[in-house]
Amino acid sequence: MSAATTPILPPATLGMLGGGQLGRFFVAAAHELGYQVWVLDPDANSPAGKIANRHLQAAYDDYAALDQLAQGCAAVTTEFENVPADTLDYLAKFVPVRPHAAAVAICQNRVAEKSFLRDNGIPHAAFAAIISEDDLRDAAKVGAHLFPGILKVARFGYDGKGQAVVNSREEAIAAFQGFKGETCVLEQKLHLDYEVSVVLARDEQGATRCFPTAENIHRKGILDISIVPARATACTANSAQEVAERIAEKLGYIGTLGVEFFISRGQLYVNEMAPRPHNSGHYTLDACITNQFEQQVRALCGLPLGEPRAHSAAVMVNLLGDIWFEKDADGNERYREPDWAKLYAVPNLKLHLYGKHHARHGRKMGHFTVIDADPARALETARAARASVG
Ligand code: ADP
Ligand code: MG
């Protein structure tokens, strides 16, 4: 535990690696608190870049751009777990970088992540690292208990991409070839009672504050709905928070961290960690005293963490690009803007659109959160609202 350093105060400039919606919410939170933000992202139209004080349009390994960021910013954070760890290490020579490279490196590689869980005695699904086809043929390495399993590429998978359900060794080999021999993990496919997540913030003194545990429903491998409070037993929700805190401590984590869990036959397993705010924590924008992005700013700047308590039940619904495509009578797809007036008509619904130019199937374009003291009614309202826009 390091001694408290002097906090970074407004109007300092903060650096953000990554310009997606998570970065955009960070920019908004930082602006609210009086900071300025520079965003580094290669995309000219990045959602965060468009509202930042400055957008450095460059690759994550463009060292001239990293030098500019380091010179212009008092501290740097990330919204994207696939920023090269070398980039974070490089920046850390000049400015505080939170979370640090070593923690991000663990979260961005499924082999490192699952090995970390195993080495720290944290419950997770049985797995094997797959470097070559021979690993899959080796019964000592890949036992029958791993089937049916899910083969996942170790790096750059998201929203269910880079994953294949495999029922046998032969299917696993075929899937591995399909992933072009990239390093993978093969993990046991669990029966899921349900999925929950914990978003927390940890400061440089090691103080940790958890947001209420969310229950998550996925569709086609992508988060669809988060429900808060989770319909898990209080005991499960609390143990998820304890496990998430243990992970943050073992990582020496500073910042906002998302931890995804499976509950299988009443047992809790960690699925994966995200070294950044998490989609399932978007409800905190509208339902909590402090939201996950403000916590990220606070942890980055060495400010005391805010109160994470929820002041209401909430249901968050992701809006994917799919709803921009309407089918006509002949089954042809037509691209059009959804009828947002339908959502604005619901008084306890908070709509957030990310300012992305073009919708694609499966692309996260926005979300909304229904705030209601009665969780069941929040879910009902949310489902009806979603149905009203496609
Ligand atoms: P991503 O990085 O795409 O979020 P995840 O590993 O979280 O990848 O997998 C996406 C979803 O697929 C999970 O939320 C869960 O619904 C399902 N899934 C993943 N791994 C397993 C598993 N071992 N057993 C059962 N379902 C799984
Ligand atoms: Mg996931």
Tab-separated table of C-alpha atoms and ligand atoms in Angstrom:
chain	number	residue	atom	x	y	z
A	1	MET	CA	0.000	0.000	0.000
A	2	SER	CA	1.566	3.252	-1.090
A	3	ALA	CA	1.294	6.538	0.763
A	4	ALA	CA	-1.358	8.892	-0.532
A	5	THR	CA	-0.053	11.080	-3.311
A	6	THR	CA	-1.354	14.577	-3.947
A	7	PRO	CA	-4.664	14.352	-5.749
A	8	ILE	CA	-4.943	15.598	-9.308
A	9	LEU	CA	-7.503	18.402	-9.278
A	10	PRO	CA	-9.437	20.310	-11.967
A	11	PRO	CA	-8.804	21.797	-14.432
A	12	ALA	CA	-6.118	19.155	-15.037
A	13	THR	CA	-6.202	17.168	-18.267
A	14	LEU	CA	-6.730	13.394	-18.144
A	15	GLY	CA	-5.771	10.922	-20.861
A	16	MET	CA	-8.044	8.169	-22.111
A	17	LEU	CA	-6.849	5.269	-24.250
A	18	GLY	CA	-9.788	4.208	-26.378
A	19	GLY	CA	-12.656	6.185	-27.794
A	20	GLY	CA	-15.688	3.893	-27.524
A	21	GLN	CA	-18.809	4.450	-25.458
A	22	LEU	CA	-17.011	3.633	-22.209
A	23	GLY	CA	-14.494	6.360	-22.985
A	24	ARG	CA	-17.321	8.709	-23.903
A	25	PHE	CA	-19.004	8.272	-20.521
A	26	PHE	CA	-15.629	8.803	-18.848
A	27	VAL	CA	-15.206	12.077	-20.739
A	28	ALA	CA	-18.679	13.184	-19.637
A	29	ALA	CA	-17.986	12.268	-15.992
A	30	ALA	CA	-14.602	14.002	-16.044
A	31	HIS	CA	-16.131	17.125	-17.612
A	32	GLU	CA	-18.809	17.198	-14.911
A	33	LEU	CA	-16.095	17.169	-12.271
A	34	GLY	CA	-14.180	19.976	-14.000
A	35	TYR	CA	-11.420	18.073	-15.799
A	36	GLN	CA	-10.409	18.127	-19.437
A	37	VAL	CA	-9.833	14.932	-21.389
A	38	TRP	CA	-7.672	13.910	-24.323
A	39	VAL	CA	-8.703	10.721	-26.061
A	40	LEU	CA	-6.358	8.563	-28.099
A	41	ASP	CA	-8.135	6.356	-30.631
A	42	PRO	CA	-7.348	5.481	-34.254
A	43	ASP	CA	-10.965	5.972	-35.387
A	44	ALA	CA	-11.769	9.468	-36.724
A	45	ASN	CA	-15.394	9.038	-35.602
A	46	SER	CA	-14.818	7.527	-32.166
A	47	PRO	CA	-17.708	8.341	-29.794
A	48	ALA	CA	-15.369	9.634	-27.064
A	49	GLY	CA	-13.043	11.452	-29.442
A	50	LYS	CA	-15.970	13.529	-30.675
A	51	ILE	CA	-16.691	15.024	-27.246
A	52	ALA	CA	-13.131	15.120	-25.875
A	53	ASN	CA	-11.166	18.350	-25.518
A	54	ARG	CA	-8.706	16.794	-27.924
A	55	HIS	CA	-8.737	13.664	-30.026
A	56	LEU	CA	-5.345	12.203	-30.877
A	57	GLN	CA	-6.216	10.077	-33.856
A	58	ALA	CA	-3.446	7.499	-33.721
A	59	ALA	CA	-2.740	3.819	-33.166
A	60	TYR	CA	-2.187	2.535	-29.624
A	61	ASP	CA	1.455	1.834	-30.449
A	62	ASP	CA	2.177	5.198	-32.111
A	63	TYR	CA	4.909	6.383	-29.775
A	64	ALA	CA	4.914	9.963	-31.049
A	65	ALA	CA	1.214	10.191	-30.123
A	66	LEU	CA	1.894	8.515	-26.767
A	67	ASP	CA	4.566	11.154	-26.080
A	68	GLN	CA	2.016	13.870	-26.805
A	69	LEU	CA	-0.493	12.223	-24.488
A	70	ALA	CA	2.081	11.875	-21.715
A	71	GLN	CA	3.108	15.519	-22.081
A	72	GLY	CA	-0.424	16.852	-22.166
A	73	CYS	CA	-2.052	14.761	-19.423
A	74	ALA	CA	-1.670	14.528	-15.665
A	75	ALA	CA	-2.716	10.830	-15.604
A	76	VAL	CA	-3.867	8.219	-18.092
A	77	THR	CA	-6.440	5.433	-18.007
A	78	THR	CA	-8.068	3.074	-20.476
A	79	GLU	CA	-11.503	2.001	-21.572
A	80	PHE	CA	-10.300	-0.828	-23.778
A	81	GLU	CA	-8.646	-3.961	-22.413
A	82	ASN	CA	-6.757	-4.632	-25.613
A	83	VAL	CA	-4.485	-1.618	-25.382
A	84	PRO	CA	-1.010	-3.204	-25.590
A	85	ALA	CA	0.472	-3.621	-22.102
A	86	ASP	CA	3.717	-2.161	-23.555
A	87	THR	CA	1.824	1.072	-24.279
A	88	LEU	CA	0.729	1.334	-20.641
A	89	ASP	CA	4.244	0.529	-19.423
A	90	TYR	CA	5.693	3.161	-21.728
A	91	LEU	CA	3.269	5.863	-20.571
A	92	ALA	CA	3.874	4.930	-16.926
A	93	LYS	CA	7.451	6.198	-17.275
A	94	PHE	CA	6.057	9.724	-17.591
A	95	VAL	CA	2.605	9.871	-15.955
A	96	PRO	CA	0.526	7.828	-13.495
A	97	VAL	CA	-1.301	5.076	-15.428
A	98	ARG	CA	-4.239	3.394	-13.709
A	99	PRO	CA	-4.926	0.501	-13.852
A	100	HIS	CA	-1.290	-0.513	-14.283
A	101	ALA	CA	-0.050	-2.579	-17.223
A	102	ALA	CA	0.374	-5.833	-15.286
A	103	ALA	CA	-3.295	-5.905	-14.232
A	104	VAL	CA	-4.490	-5.107	-17.761
A	105	ALA	CA	-2.149	-7.759	-19.213
A	106	ILE	CA	-3.814	-10.429	-17.051
A	107	CYS	CA	-7.331	-9.356	-18.000
A	108	GLN	CA	-6.574	-9.160	-21.741
A	109	ASN	CA	-5.391	-12.736	-22.141
A	110	ARG	CA	-7.708	-15.604	-21.179
A	111	VAL	CA	-4.784	-17.944	-20.416
A	112	ALA	CA	-3.205	-15.419	-18.047
A	113	GLU	CA	-6.617	-14.576	-16.578
A	114	LYS	CA	-7.624	-18.162	-15.811
A	115	SER	CA	-4.138	-19.001	-14.531
A	116	PHE	CA	-4.420	-15.994	-12.202
A	117	LEU	CA	-7.749	-17.280	-10.886
A	118	ARG	CA	-6.344	-20.791	-10.413
A	119	ASP	CA	-3.168	-19.568	-8.697
A	120	ASN	CA	-5.192	-17.443	-6.281
A	121	GLY	CA	-7.703	-20.152	-5.409
A	122	ILE	CA	-10.603	-18.212	-6.963
A	123	PRO	CA	-13.413	-20.460	-8.266
A	124	HIS	CA	-13.583	-20.742	-12.079
A	125	ALA	CA	-14.679	-23.300	-14.667
A	126	ALA	CA	-12.170	-26.099	-15.351
A	127	PHE	CA	-9.974	-25.135	-18.314
A	128	ALA	CA	-6.883	-26.015	-20.316
A	129	ALA	CA	-4.611	-23.690	-22.288
A	130	ILE	CA	-4.471	-24.744	-25.933
A	131	ILE	CA	-1.333	-23.729	-27.783
A	132	SER	CA	-1.347	-26.427	-30.437
A	133	GLU	CA	-3.545	-29.188	-31.825
A	134	ASP	CA	-1.413	-31.677	-29.915
A	135	ASP	CA	-2.698	-30.188	-26.656
A	136	LEU	CA	-6.216	-31.132	-27.731
A	137	ARG	CA	-5.135	-34.709	-28.512
A	138	ASP	CA	-3.372	-35.070	-25.158
A	139	ALA	CA	-5.843	-36.706	-22.750
A	140	ALA	CA	-3.645	-35.761	-19.789
A	141	LYS	CA	-3.966	-32.065	-20.699
A	142	VAL	CA	-7.504	-32.076	-22.026
A	143	GLY	CA	-9.573	-34.521	-20.020
A	144	ALA	CA	-13.038	-35.758	-20.956
A	145	HIS	CA	-14.480	-33.530	-18.193
A	146	LEU	CA	-13.862	-30.481	-20.416
A	147	PHE	CA	-16.544	-31.657	-22.887
A	148	PRO	CA	-18.944	-30.259	-23.763
A	149	GLY	CA	-16.741	-27.200	-23.647
A	150	ILE	CA	-16.248	-23.757	-25.090
A	151	LEU	CA	-13.110	-23.025	-27.057
A	152	LYS	CA	-12.251	-19.327	-26.748
A	153	VAL	CA	-9.388	-17.435	-28.393
A	154	ALA	CA	-7.079	-16.144	-25.682
A	155	ARG	CA	-6.959	-12.593	-27.023
A	156	PHE	CA	-9.267	-10.042	-28.640
A	157	GLY	CA	-12.535	-11.956	-28.150
A	158	TYR	CA	-15.572	-9.921	-27.125
A	159	ASP	CA	-19.356	-10.144	-27.225
A	160	GLY	CA	-19.122	-13.912	-27.797
A	161	LYS	CA	-16.791	-13.506	-30.803
A	162	GLY	CA	-13.902	-15.971	-31.089
A	163	GLN	CA	-15.812	-18.702	-29.255
A	164	ALA	CA	-17.138	-22.101	-30.288
A	165	VAL	CA	-19.110	-24.690	-28.367
A	166	VAL	CA	-17.377	-28.050	-28.866
A	167	ASN	CA	-18.830	-31.405	-27.893
A	168	SER	CA	-15.807	-33.581	-28.574
A	169	ARG	CA	-12.063	-33.576	-29.122
A	170	GLU	CA	-12.653	-33.727	-32.908
A	171	GLU	CA	-14.940	-30.708	-32.824
A	172	ALA	CA	-12.404	-28.861	-30.686
A	173	ILE	CA	-9.636	-29.568	-33.200
A	174	ALA	CA	-11.821	-28.353	-36.079
A	175	ALA	CA	-12.710	-25.171	-34.148
A	176	PHE	CA	-9.045	-24.585	-33.235
A	177	GLN	CA	-8.147	-24.832	-36.942
A	178	GLY	CA	-10.982	-22.386	-37.655
A	179	PHE	CA	-9.302	-19.935	-35.243
A	180	LYS	CA	-6.136	-20.370	-37.351
A	181	GLY	CA	-4.181	-22.021	-34.557
A	182	GLU	CA	-4.341	-18.953	-32.309
A	183	THR	CA	-3.750	-19.683	-28.623
A	184	CYS	CA	-7.046	-20.597	-26.951
A	185	VAL	CA	-8.523	-21.792	-23.718
A	186	LEU	CA	-10.865	-24.724	-23.676
A	187	GLU	CA	-13.232	-24.430	-20.755
A	188	GLN	CA	-15.920	-26.661	-19.439
A	189	LYS	CA	-19.391	-25.536	-20.508
A	190	LEU	CA	-21.309	-24.968	-17.311
A	191	HIS	CA	-25.007	-25.297	-16.781
A	192	LEU	CA	-25.940	-21.675	-15.998
A	193	ASP	CA	-28.531	-20.958	-13.313
A	194	TYR	CA	-27.848	-17.313	-14.081
A	195	GLU	CA	-25.057	-14.785	-14.578
A	196	VAL	CA	-24.175	-11.858	-12.354
A	197	SER	CA	-21.481	-9.210	-12.325
A	198	VAL	CA	-19.854	-6.921	-9.833
A	199	VAL	CA	-18.391	-3.570	-10.768
A	200	LEU	CA	-16.138	-2.046	-8.163
A	201	ALA	CA	-13.691	0.771	-7.735
A	202	ARG	CA	-10.431	0.558	-5.817
A	203	ASP	CA	-8.223	3.497	-4.927
A	204	GLU	CA	-4.492	3.704	-4.458
A	205	GLN	CA	-4.774	3.168	-0.701
A	206	GLY	CA	-6.592	-0.104	-1.336
A	207	ALA	CA	-10.050	1.151	-0.295
A	208	THR	CA	-12.654	-0.713	-2.357
A	209	ARG	CA	-16.307	0.108	-3.025
A	210	CYS	CA	-18.603	-2.328	-4.823
A	211	PHE	CA	-21.685	-1.346	-6.782
A	212	PRO	CA	-24.737	-3.531	-6.196
A	213	THR	CA	-24.454	-6.912	-7.925
A	214	ALA	CA	-26.259	-6.995	-11.278
A	215	GLU	CA	-27.964	-9.979	-12.846
A	216	ASN	CA	-27.173	-10.256	-16.546
A	217	ILE	CA	-29.127	-11.850	-19.351
A	218	HIS	CA	-27.205	-12.440	-22.588
A	219	ARG	CA	-28.526	-12.899	-26.102
A	220	LYS	CA	-26.278	-14.461	-28.764
A	221	GLY	CA	-23.264	-14.002	-26.461
A	222	ILE	CA	-23.938	-10.266	-26.010
A	223	LEU	CA	-25.215	-8.629	-22.837
A	224	ASP	CA	-28.891	-7.880	-23.339
A	225	ILE	CA	-30.372	-6.886	-19.992
A	226	SER	CA	-28.973	-6.106	-16.525
A	227	ILE	CA	-31.282	-6.273	-13.533
A	228	VAL	CA	-30.509	-4.586	-10.209
A	229	PRO	CA	-30.864	-5.828	-7.572
A	230	ALA	CA	-29.870	-9.220	-8.959
A	231	ARG	CA	-32.510	-11.859	-8.399
A	232	ALA	CA	-29.736	-13.961	-6.811
A	233	THR	CA	-29.919	-14.692	-3.091
A	234	ALA	CA	-28.371	-11.975	-0.971
A	235	CYS	CA	-25.749	-14.524	0.026
A	236	THR	CA	-24.701	-15.115	-3.603
A	237	ALA	CA	-24.676	-11.393	-4.363
A	238	ASN	CA	-22.498	-10.763	-1.303
A	239	SER	CA	-20.066	-13.561	-2.026
A	240	ALA	CA	-19.701	-12.263	-5.603
A	241	GLN	CA	-18.705	-8.902	-4.129
A	242	GLU	CA	-16.210	-10.536	-1.771
A	243	VAL	CA	-14.624	-12.486	-4.618
A	244	ALA	CA	-14.462	-9.364	-6.812
A	245	GLU	CA	-12.759	-7.459	-3.986
A	246	ARG	CA	-10.245	-10.258	-3.563
A	247	ILE	CA	-9.461	-10.156	-7.291
A	248	ALA	CA	-8.957	-6.378	-7.205
A	249	GLU	CA	-6.653	-6.699	-4.225
A	250	LYS	CA	-4.596	-9.515	-5.769
A	251	LEU	CA	-4.239	-7.472	-8.970
A	252	GLY	CA	-3.192	-4.397	-6.985
A	253	TYR	CA	-5.910	-2.768	-9.043
A	254	ILE	CA	-6.539	0.982	-9.145
A	255	GLY	CA	-9.638	2.120	-11.037
A	256	THR	CA	-12.994	0.649	-11.998
A	257	LEU	CA	-13.059	-3.133	-12.517
A	258	GLY	CA	-15.831	-5.380	-13.834
A	259	VAL	CA	-16.025	-9.036	-12.805
A	260	GLU	CA	-18.432	-11.441	-14.540
A	261	PHE	CA	-19.682	-14.537	-12.722
A	262	PHE	CA	-21.570	-17.707	-13.518
A	263	ILE	CA	-23.853	-19.307	-10.967
A	264	SER	CA	-24.029	-22.992	-11.794
A	265	ARG	CA	-26.020	-25.385	-9.609
A	266	GLY	CA	-25.836	-22.877	-6.787
A	267	GLN	CA	-22.039	-22.429	-7.037
A	268	LEU	CA	-20.301	-19.199	-7.932
A	269	TYR	CA	-17.581	-19.188	-10.655
A	270	VAL	CA	-15.666	-16.221	-12.023
A	271	ASN	CA	-16.077	-16.004	-15.801
A	272	GLU	CA	-13.856	-13.054	-16.719
A	273	MET	CA	-12.600	-9.656	-15.629
A	274	ALA	CA	-12.652	-6.335	-17.488
A	275	PRO	CA	-10.020	-3.753	-16.448
A	276	ARG	CA	-12.415	-0.848	-17.023
A	277	PRO	CA	-16.040	0.114	-16.455
A	278	HIS	CA	-18.395	-2.611	-17.620
A	279	ASN	CA	-21.532	-2.657	-19.757
A	280	SER	CA	-23.418	-4.270	-16.871
A	281	GLY	CA	-22.501	-1.224	-14.757
A	282	HIS	CA	-24.278	1.256	-17.040
A	283	TYR	CA	-27.251	1.240	-14.703
A	284	THR	CA	-25.047	3.119	-12.203
A	285	LEU	CA	-25.335	6.225	-14.429
A	286	ASP	CA	-28.964	6.642	-13.455
A	287	ALA	CA	-29.496	4.521	-10.347
A	288	CYS	CA	-26.472	5.135	-8.111
A	289	ILE	CA	-25.220	8.033	-6.046
A	290	THR	CA	-21.877	7.806	-7.857
A	291	ASN	CA	-21.591	6.086	-11.238
A	292	GLN	CA	-18.865	3.731	-12.447
A	293	PHE	CA	-17.262	6.396	-14.668
A	294	GLU	CA	-17.072	8.992	-11.915
A	295	GLN	CA	-15.390	6.311	-9.757
A	296	GLN	CA	-12.899	5.765	-12.588
A	297	VAL	CA	-12.111	9.496	-12.610
A	298	ARG	CA	-11.853	9.567	-8.817
A	299	ALA	CA	-9.545	6.542	-8.628
A	300	LEU	CA	-7.404	7.925	-11.459
A	301	CYS	CA	-7.027	11.316	-9.794
A	302	GLY	CA	-6.424	10.050	-6.269
A	303	LEU	CA	-9.711	11.495	-5.005
A	304	PRO	CA	-11.717	9.637	-2.363
A	305	LEU	CA	-14.173	7.184	-3.926
A	306	GLY	CA	-17.817	8.207	-4.046
A	307	GLU	CA	-20.770	6.393	-2.500
A	308	PRO	CA	-21.822	3.595	-4.891
A	309	ARG	CA	-25.201	2.801	-3.313
A	310	ALA	CA	-28.209	2.495	-5.621
A	311	HIS	CA	-31.127	4.770	-4.780
A	312	SER	CA	-33.546	2.639	-6.786
A	313	ALA	CA	-33.994	-0.668	-8.524
A	314	ALA	CA	-33.037	-0.498	-12.194
A	315	VAL	CA	-33.170	-2.457	-15.432
A	316	MET	CA	-30.700	-1.656	-18.223
A	317	VAL	CA	-31.357	-2.719	-21.813
A	318	ASN	CA	-28.671	-2.644	-24.506
A	319	LEU	CA	-29.677	-1.221	-27.861
A	320	LEU	CA	-27.882	-3.054	-30.646
A	321	GLY	CA	-27.665	-1.948	-34.263
A	322	ASP	CA	-30.184	-4.676	-35.145
A	323	ILE	CA	-33.087	-2.374	-34.327
A	324	TRP	CA	-32.056	-0.010	-37.143
A	325	PHE	CA	-33.039	-2.718	-39.633
A	326	GLU	CA	-36.731	-3.085	-40.288
A	327	LYS	CA	-38.110	-5.996	-42.301
A	328	ASP	CA	-40.763	-5.145	-44.887
A	329	ALA	CA	-43.601	-7.462	-45.952
A	330	ASP	CA	-41.290	-9.232	-48.421
A	331	GLY	CA	-38.691	-9.845	-45.735
A	332	ASN	CA	-36.259	-7.256	-47.135
A	333	GLU	CA	-34.269	-5.194	-44.646
A	334	ARG	CA	-34.637	-1.445	-44.586
A	335	TYR	CA	-32.265	0.836	-42.656
A	336	ARG	CA	-33.982	3.537	-40.625
A	337	GLU	CA	-33.585	5.384	-37.333
A	338	PRO	CA	-35.648	3.760	-34.556
A	339	ASP	CA	-38.585	5.797	-33.253
A	340	TRP	CA	-36.956	7.325	-30.178
A	341	ALA	CA	-40.127	9.224	-29.287
A	342	LYS	CA	-41.497	5.908	-28.015
A	343	LEU	CA	-38.720	5.749	-25.434
A	344	TYR	CA	-38.887	9.431	-24.493
A	345	ALA	CA	-42.566	8.853	-23.744
A	346	VAL	CA	-41.654	6.625	-20.787
A	347	PRO	CA	-41.019	9.072	-17.940
A	348	ASN	CA	-38.828	6.786	-15.795
A	349	LEU	CA	-36.658	5.648	-18.716
A	350	LYS	CA	-33.237	7.183	-19.302
A	351	LEU	CA	-31.973	6.856	-22.875
A	352	HIS	CA	-28.271	6.991	-23.760
A	353	LEU	CA	-27.155	6.977	-27.403
A	354	TYR	CA	-23.454	6.728	-28.143
A	355	GLY	CA	-23.259	8.929	-31.236
A	356	LYS	CA	-22.056	6.148	-33.531
A	357	HIS	CA	-22.568	7.040	-37.186
A	358	HIS	CA	-23.611	3.749	-38.592
A	359	ALA	CA	-25.552	0.867	-37.103
A	360	ARG	CA	-24.534	-2.724	-37.742
A	361	HIS	CA	-26.061	-5.937	-36.491
A	362	GLY	CA	-24.643	-6.704	-33.046
A	363	ARG	CA	-23.030	-3.238	-32.647
A	364	LYS	CA	-23.713	-1.545	-29.309
A	365	MET	CA	-25.368	1.752	-30.289
A	366	GLY	CA	-26.862	2.812	-26.973
A	367	HIS	CA	-28.752	1.629	-23.929
A	368	PHE	CA	-31.581	2.697	-21.678
A	369	THR	CA	-32.266	2.225	-18.011
A	370	VAL	CA	-35.667	2.049	-16.373
A	371	ILE	CA	-35.691	3.342	-12.828
A	372	ASP	CA	-38.467	2.051	-10.589
A	373	ALA	CA	-38.742	1.307	-6.873
A	374	ASP	CA	-40.384	-1.991	-7.825
A	375	PRO	CA	-37.830	-4.218	-9.630
A	376	ALA	CA	-40.451	-6.453	-11.275
A	377	ARG	CA	-42.265	-3.425	-12.671
A	378	ALA	CA	-38.948	-1.988	-13.913
A	379	LEU	CA	-38.351	-5.193	-15.886
A	380	GLU	CA	-41.857	-5.162	-17.298
A	381	THR	CA	-41.559	-1.511	-18.371
A	382	ALA	CA	-38.120	-2.154	-19.867
A	383	ARG	CA	-39.303	-5.123	-21.911
A	384	ALA	CA	-42.323	-3.218	-23.216
A	385	ALA	CA	-40.155	-0.194	-24.074
A	386	ARG	CA	-37.684	-2.326	-25.982
A	387	ALA	CA	-40.459	-4.043	-27.910
A	388	SER	CA	-41.772	-0.601	-28.906
A	389	VAL	CA	-38.562	0.231	-30.808
A	390	GLY	CA	-38.160	-3.143	-32.516
B	1	ADP	P1	-16.986	-12.227	-23.923
B	1	ADP	O1	-15.578	-11.756	-23.778
B	1	ADP	O2	-17.428	-12.311	-25.325
B	1	ADP	O3	-17.938	-11.519	-22.997
B	1	ADP	P2	-17.452	-14.553	-22.233
B	1	ADP	O4	-16.383	-15.536	-21.886
B	1	ADP	O5	-17.940	-13.682	-21.160
B	1	ADP	O6	-16.903	-13.749	-23.486
B	1	ADP	O7	-18.667	-15.364	-22.870
B	1	ADP	C1	-19.854	-14.742	-23.325
B	1	ADP	C2	-21.069	-15.486	-22.795
B	1	ADP	O8	-21.052	-16.863	-23.238
B	1	ADP	C3	-21.115	-15.585	-21.281
B	1	ADP	O9	-21.649	-14.417	-20.702
B	1	ADP	C4	-22.032	-16.801	-21.110
B	1	ADP	O10	-23.389	-16.474	-21.353
B	1	ADP	C5	-21.553	-17.720	-22.216
B	1	ADP	N1	-20.445	-18.598	-21.701
B	1	ADP	C6	-19.131	-18.319	-21.761
B	1	ADP	N2	-18.385	-19.273	-21.172
B	1	ADP	C7	-19.248	-20.198	-20.696
B	1	ADP	C8	-19.091	-21.453	-19.979
B	1	ADP	N3	-17.894	-21.926	-19.632
B	1	ADP	N4	-20.214	-22.141	-19.669
B	1	ADP	C9	-21.434	-21.676	-20.038
B	1	ADP	N5	-21.650	-20.520	-20.705
B	1	ADP	C10	-20.580	-19.773	-21.038
B	2	MG	MG	-18.095	-11.660	-20.981
